[in-house]
PDB file of C-alpha atoms in Angstrom:
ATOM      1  CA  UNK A  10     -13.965  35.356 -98.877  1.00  0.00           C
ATOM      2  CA  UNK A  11     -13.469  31.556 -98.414  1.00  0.00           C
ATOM      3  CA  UNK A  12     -16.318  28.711 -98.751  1.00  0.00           C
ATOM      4  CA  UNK A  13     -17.092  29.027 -95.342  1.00  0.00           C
ATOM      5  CA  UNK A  14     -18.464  32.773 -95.767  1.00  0.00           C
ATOM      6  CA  UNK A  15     -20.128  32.507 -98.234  1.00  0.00           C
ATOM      7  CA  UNK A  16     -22.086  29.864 -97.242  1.00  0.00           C
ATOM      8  CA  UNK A  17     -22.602  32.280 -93.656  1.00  0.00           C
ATOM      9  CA  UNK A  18     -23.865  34.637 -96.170  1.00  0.00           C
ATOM     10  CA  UNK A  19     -26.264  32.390 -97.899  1.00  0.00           C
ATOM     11  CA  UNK A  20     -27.700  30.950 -95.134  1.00  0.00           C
ATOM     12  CA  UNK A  21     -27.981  34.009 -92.448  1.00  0.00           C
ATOM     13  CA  UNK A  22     -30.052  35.679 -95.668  1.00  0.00           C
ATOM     14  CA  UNK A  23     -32.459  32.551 -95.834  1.00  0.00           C
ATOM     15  CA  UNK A  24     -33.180  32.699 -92.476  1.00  0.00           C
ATOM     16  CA  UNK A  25     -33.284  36.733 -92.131  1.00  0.00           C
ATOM     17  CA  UNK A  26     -35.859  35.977 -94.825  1.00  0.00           C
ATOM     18  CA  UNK A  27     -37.877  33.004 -93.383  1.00  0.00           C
ATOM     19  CA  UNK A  28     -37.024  31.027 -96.426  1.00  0.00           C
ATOM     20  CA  UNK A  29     -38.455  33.587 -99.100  1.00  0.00           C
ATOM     21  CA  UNK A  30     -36.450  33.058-102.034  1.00  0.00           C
ATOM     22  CA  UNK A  31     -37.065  37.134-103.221  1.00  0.00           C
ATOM     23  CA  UNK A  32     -36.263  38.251 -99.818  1.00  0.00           C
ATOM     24  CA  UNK A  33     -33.382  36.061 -99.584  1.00  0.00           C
ATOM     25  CA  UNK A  34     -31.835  38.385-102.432  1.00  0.00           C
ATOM     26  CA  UNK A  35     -32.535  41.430-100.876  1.00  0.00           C
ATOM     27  CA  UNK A  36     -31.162  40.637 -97.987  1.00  0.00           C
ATOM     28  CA  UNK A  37     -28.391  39.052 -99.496  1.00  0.00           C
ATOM     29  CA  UNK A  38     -27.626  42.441-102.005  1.00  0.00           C
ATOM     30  CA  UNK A  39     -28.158  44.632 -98.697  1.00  0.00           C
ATOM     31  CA  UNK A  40     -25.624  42.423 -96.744  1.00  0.00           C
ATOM     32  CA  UNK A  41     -23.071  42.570 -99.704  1.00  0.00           C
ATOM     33  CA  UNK A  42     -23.047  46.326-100.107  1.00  0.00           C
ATOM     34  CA  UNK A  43     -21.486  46.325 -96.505  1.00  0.00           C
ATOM     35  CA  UNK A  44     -18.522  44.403 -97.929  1.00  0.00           C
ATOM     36  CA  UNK A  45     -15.846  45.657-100.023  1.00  0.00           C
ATOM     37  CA  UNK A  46     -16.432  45.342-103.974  1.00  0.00           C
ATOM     38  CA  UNK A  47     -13.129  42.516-104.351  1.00  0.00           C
ATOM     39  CA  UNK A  48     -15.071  40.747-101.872  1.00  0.00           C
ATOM     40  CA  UNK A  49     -18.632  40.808-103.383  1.00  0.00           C
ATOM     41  CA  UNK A  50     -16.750  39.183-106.816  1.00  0.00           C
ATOM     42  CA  UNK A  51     -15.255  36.833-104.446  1.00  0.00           C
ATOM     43  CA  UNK A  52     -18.786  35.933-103.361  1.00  0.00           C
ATOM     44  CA  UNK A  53     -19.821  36.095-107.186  1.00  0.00           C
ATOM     45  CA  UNK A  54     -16.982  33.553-108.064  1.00  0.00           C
ATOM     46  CA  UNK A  55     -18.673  31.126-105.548  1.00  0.00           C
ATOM     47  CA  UNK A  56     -21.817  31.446-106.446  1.00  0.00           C
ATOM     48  CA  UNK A  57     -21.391  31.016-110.195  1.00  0.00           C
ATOM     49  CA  UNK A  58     -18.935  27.925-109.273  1.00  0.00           C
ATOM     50  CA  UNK A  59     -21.534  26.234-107.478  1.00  0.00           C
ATOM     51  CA  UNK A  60     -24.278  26.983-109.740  1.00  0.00           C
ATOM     52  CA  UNK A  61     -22.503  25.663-112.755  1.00  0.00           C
ATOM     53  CA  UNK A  62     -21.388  22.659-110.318  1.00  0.00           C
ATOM     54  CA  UNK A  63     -25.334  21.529-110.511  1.00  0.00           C
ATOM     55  CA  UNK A  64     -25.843  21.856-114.076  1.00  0.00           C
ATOM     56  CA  UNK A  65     -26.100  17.691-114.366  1.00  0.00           C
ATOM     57  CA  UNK A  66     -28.935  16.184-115.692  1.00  0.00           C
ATOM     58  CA  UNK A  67     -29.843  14.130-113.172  1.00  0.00           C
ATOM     59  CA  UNK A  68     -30.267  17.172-110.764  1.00  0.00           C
ATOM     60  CA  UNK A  69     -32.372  18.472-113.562  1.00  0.00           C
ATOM     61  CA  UNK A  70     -34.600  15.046-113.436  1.00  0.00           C
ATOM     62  CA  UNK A  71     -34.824  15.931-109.709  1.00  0.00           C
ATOM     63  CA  UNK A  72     -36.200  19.290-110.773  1.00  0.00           C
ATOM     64  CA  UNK A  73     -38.042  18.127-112.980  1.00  0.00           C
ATOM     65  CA  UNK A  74     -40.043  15.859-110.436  1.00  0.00           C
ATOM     66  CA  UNK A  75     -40.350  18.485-108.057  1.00  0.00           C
ATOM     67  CA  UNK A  76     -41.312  21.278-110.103  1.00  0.00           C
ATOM     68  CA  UNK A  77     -43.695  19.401-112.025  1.00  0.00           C
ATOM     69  CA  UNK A  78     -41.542  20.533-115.084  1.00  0.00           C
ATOM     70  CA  UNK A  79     -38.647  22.284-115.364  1.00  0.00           C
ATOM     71  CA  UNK A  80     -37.504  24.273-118.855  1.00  0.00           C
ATOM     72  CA  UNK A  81     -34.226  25.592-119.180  1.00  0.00           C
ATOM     73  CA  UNK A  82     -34.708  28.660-117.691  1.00  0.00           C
ATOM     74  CA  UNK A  83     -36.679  27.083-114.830  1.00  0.00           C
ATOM     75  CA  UNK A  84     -33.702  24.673-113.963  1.00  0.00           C
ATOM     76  CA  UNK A  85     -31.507  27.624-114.245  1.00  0.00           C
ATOM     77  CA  UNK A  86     -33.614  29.272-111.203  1.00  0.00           C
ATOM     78  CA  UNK A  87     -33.962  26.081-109.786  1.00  0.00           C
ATOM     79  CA  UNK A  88     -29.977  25.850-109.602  1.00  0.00           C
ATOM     80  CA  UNK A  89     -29.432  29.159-107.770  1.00  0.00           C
ATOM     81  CA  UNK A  90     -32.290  28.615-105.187  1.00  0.00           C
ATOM     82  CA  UNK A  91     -30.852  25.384-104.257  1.00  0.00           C
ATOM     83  CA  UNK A  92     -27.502  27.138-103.222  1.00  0.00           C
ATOM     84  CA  UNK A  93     -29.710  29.412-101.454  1.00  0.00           C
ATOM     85  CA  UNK A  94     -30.977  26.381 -99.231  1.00  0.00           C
ATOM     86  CA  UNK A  95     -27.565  26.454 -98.306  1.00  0.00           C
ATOM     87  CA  UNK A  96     -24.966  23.749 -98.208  1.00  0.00           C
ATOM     88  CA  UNK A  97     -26.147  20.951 -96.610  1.00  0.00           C
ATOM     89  CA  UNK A  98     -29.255  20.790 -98.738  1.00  0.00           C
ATOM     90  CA  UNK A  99     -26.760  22.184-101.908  1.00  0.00           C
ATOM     91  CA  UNK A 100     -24.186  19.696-101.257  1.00  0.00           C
ATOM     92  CA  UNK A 101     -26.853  16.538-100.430  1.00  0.00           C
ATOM     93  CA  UNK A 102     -28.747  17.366-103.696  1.00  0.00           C
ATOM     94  CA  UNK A 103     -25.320  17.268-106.315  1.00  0.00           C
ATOM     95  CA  UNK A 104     -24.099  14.145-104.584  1.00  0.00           C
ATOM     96  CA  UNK A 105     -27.581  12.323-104.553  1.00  0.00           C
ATOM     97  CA  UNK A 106     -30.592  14.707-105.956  1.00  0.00           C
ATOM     98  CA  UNK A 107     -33.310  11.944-104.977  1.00  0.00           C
ATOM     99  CA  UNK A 108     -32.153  12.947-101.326  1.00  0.00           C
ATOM    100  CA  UNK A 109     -34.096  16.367-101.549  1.00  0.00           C
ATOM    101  CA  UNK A 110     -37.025  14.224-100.473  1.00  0.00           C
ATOM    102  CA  UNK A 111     -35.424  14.332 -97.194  1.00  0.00           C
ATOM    103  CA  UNK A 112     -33.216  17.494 -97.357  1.00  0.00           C
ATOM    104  CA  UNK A 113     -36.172  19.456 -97.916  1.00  0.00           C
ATOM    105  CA  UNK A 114     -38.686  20.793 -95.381  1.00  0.00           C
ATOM    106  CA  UNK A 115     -41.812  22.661 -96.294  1.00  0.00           C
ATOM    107  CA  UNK A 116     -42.242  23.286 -99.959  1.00  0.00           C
ATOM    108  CA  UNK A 117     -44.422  25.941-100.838  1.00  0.00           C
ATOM    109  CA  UNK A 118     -45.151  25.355-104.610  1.00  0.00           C
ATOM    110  CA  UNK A 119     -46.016  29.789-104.988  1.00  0.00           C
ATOM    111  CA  UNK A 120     -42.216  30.726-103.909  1.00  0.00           C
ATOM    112  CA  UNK A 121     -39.975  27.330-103.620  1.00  0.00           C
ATOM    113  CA  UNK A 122     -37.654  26.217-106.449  1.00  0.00           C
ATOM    114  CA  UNK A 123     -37.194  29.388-107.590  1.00  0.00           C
ATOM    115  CA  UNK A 124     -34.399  31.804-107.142  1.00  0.00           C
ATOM    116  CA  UNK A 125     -33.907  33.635-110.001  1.00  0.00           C
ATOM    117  CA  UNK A 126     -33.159  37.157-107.972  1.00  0.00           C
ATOM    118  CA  UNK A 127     -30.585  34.774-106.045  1.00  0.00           C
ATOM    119  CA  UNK A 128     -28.536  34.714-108.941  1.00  0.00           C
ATOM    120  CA  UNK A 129     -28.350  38.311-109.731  1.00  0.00           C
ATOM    121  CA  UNK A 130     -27.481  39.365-106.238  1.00  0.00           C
ATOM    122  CA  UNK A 131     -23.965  39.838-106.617  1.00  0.00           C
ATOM    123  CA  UNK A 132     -23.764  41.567-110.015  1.00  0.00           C
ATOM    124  CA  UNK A 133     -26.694  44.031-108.539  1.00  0.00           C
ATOM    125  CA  UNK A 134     -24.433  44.895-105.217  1.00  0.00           C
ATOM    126  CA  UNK A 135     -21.291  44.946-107.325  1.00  0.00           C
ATOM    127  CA  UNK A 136     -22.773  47.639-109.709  1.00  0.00           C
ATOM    128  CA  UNK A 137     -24.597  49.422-106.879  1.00  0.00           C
ATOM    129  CA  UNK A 138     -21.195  50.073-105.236  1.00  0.00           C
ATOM    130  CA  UNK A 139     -19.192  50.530-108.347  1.00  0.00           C
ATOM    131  CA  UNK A 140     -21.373  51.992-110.530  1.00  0.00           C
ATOM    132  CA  UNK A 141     -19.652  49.836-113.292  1.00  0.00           C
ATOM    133  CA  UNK A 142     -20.650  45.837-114.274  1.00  0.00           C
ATOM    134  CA  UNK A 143     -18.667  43.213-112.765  1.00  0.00           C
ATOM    135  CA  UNK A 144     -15.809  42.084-114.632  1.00  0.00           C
ATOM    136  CA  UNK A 145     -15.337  38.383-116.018  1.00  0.00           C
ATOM    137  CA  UNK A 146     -14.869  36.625-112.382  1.00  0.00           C
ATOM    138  CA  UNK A 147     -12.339  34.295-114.126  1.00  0.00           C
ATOM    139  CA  UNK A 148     -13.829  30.695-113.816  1.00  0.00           C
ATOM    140  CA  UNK A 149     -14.228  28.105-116.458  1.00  0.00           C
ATOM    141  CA  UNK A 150     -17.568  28.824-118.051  1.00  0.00           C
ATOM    142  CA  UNK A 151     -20.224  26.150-117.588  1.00  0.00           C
ATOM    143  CA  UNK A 152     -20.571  22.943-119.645  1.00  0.00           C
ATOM    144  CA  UNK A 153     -22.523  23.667-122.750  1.00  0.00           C
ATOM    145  CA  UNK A 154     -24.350  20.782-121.942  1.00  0.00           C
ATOM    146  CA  UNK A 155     -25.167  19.409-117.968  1.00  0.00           C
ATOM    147  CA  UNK A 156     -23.012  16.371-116.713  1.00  0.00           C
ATOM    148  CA  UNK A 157     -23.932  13.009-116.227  1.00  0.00           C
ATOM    149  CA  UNK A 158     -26.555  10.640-118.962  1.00  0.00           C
ATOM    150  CA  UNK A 159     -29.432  12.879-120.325  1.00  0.00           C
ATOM    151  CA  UNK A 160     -32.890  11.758-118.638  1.00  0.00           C
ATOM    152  CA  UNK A 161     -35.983  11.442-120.645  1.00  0.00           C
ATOM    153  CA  UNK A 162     -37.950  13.735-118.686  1.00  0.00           C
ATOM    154  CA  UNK A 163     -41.046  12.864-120.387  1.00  0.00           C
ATOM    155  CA  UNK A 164     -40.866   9.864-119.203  1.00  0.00           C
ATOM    156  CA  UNK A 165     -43.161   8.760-115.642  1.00  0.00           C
ATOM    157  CA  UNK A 166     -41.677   5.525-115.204  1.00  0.00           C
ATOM    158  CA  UNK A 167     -38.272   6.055-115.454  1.00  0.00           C
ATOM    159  CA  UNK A 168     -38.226   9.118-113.347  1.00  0.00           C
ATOM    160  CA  UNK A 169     -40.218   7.424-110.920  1.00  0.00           C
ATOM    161  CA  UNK A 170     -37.678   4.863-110.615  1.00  0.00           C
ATOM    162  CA  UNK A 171     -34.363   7.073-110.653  1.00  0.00           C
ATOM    163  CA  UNK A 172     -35.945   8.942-108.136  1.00  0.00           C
ATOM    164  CA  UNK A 173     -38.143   7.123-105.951  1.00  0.00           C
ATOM    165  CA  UNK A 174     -38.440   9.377-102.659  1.00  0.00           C
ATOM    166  CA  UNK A 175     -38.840  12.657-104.432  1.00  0.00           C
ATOM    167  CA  UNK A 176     -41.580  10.726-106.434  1.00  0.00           C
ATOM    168  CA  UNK A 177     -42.930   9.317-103.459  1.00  0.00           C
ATOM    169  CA  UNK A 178     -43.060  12.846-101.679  1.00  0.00           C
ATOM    170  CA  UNK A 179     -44.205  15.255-104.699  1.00  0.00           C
ATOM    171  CA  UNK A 180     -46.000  13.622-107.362  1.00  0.00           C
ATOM    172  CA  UNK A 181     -48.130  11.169-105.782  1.00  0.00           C
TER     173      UNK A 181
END
């Protein structure tokens, strides 16, 4: 599978599933147990290489602002339903996270920002059609810490200021 198909996967499950983050993944795990098991691990290895791609702290500050908090599990789910929004909004976000102000449409606070059932969609189709766990997939592991100068998420001001449109759009 090359970036092109998974990213076909991703985002013909968003829109099979109007956007719903839960649905996306059962879509998603119902669409991957037509596929050969090599190629759901190929999907995996994308997935998890992306994910650990947008473990930066100044996506997290972006989070942050638009989640009204984010803990570390939050910004975990927050990473894997961004590469559900597929990868123009994916890409946008890691280059310049303030630009989710305009990457995003509608956000519906009850089901937006998180995917956690994204992130598991792979390993569930894997084991449905193996009946084992997938294997190691073989990448580097993530950073033990995110990328990029920690943000003082407690701050107002200076999250205001590094991000300025999100602010604009979803805390004031």
């Amino acid at each position: 599978m090359d970036e092109t198909e998974f990213w076909e996967l991703i985002d013909a499950a968003r829109e099979s599933a109007e956007g719903d983050p839960e649905e996306q993944a059962d879509v998603l795990v119902d669409r991957l147990l037509q596929m050969d098991p090599e190629l759901v691990l190929d999907f995996a290895r994308h997935f998890e290489a992306r994910y650990n791609r947008a473990y930066r702290w100044d996506l997290w500050g972006a989070a942050w602002v638009l989640l009204d908090g984010a803990s570390d599990d939050a910004f975990d789910f927050f990473r894997c339903w961004l590469i559900g929004q597929g990868r123009e909004v994916y890409e946008g976000a890691v280059h310049e996270p303030d630009s989710l102000a305009e990457l995003l449409g509608e956000f519906d606070e009850e089901i937006d920002g998180d995917g956690e059932e994204l992130g598991y969609a792979a390993d569930e189709a894997y084991e449905q059609l193996t009946g084992t766990v997938a294997p190691d997939l073989g990448i580097a592991p993530a950073p033990a810490e995110p990328e990029g100068t920690p943000l003082d998420f407690e701050n107002e001001r200076a999250l205001a200021e590094r991000f300025p449109r999100l602010w604009d759009r979803f805390r004031e």
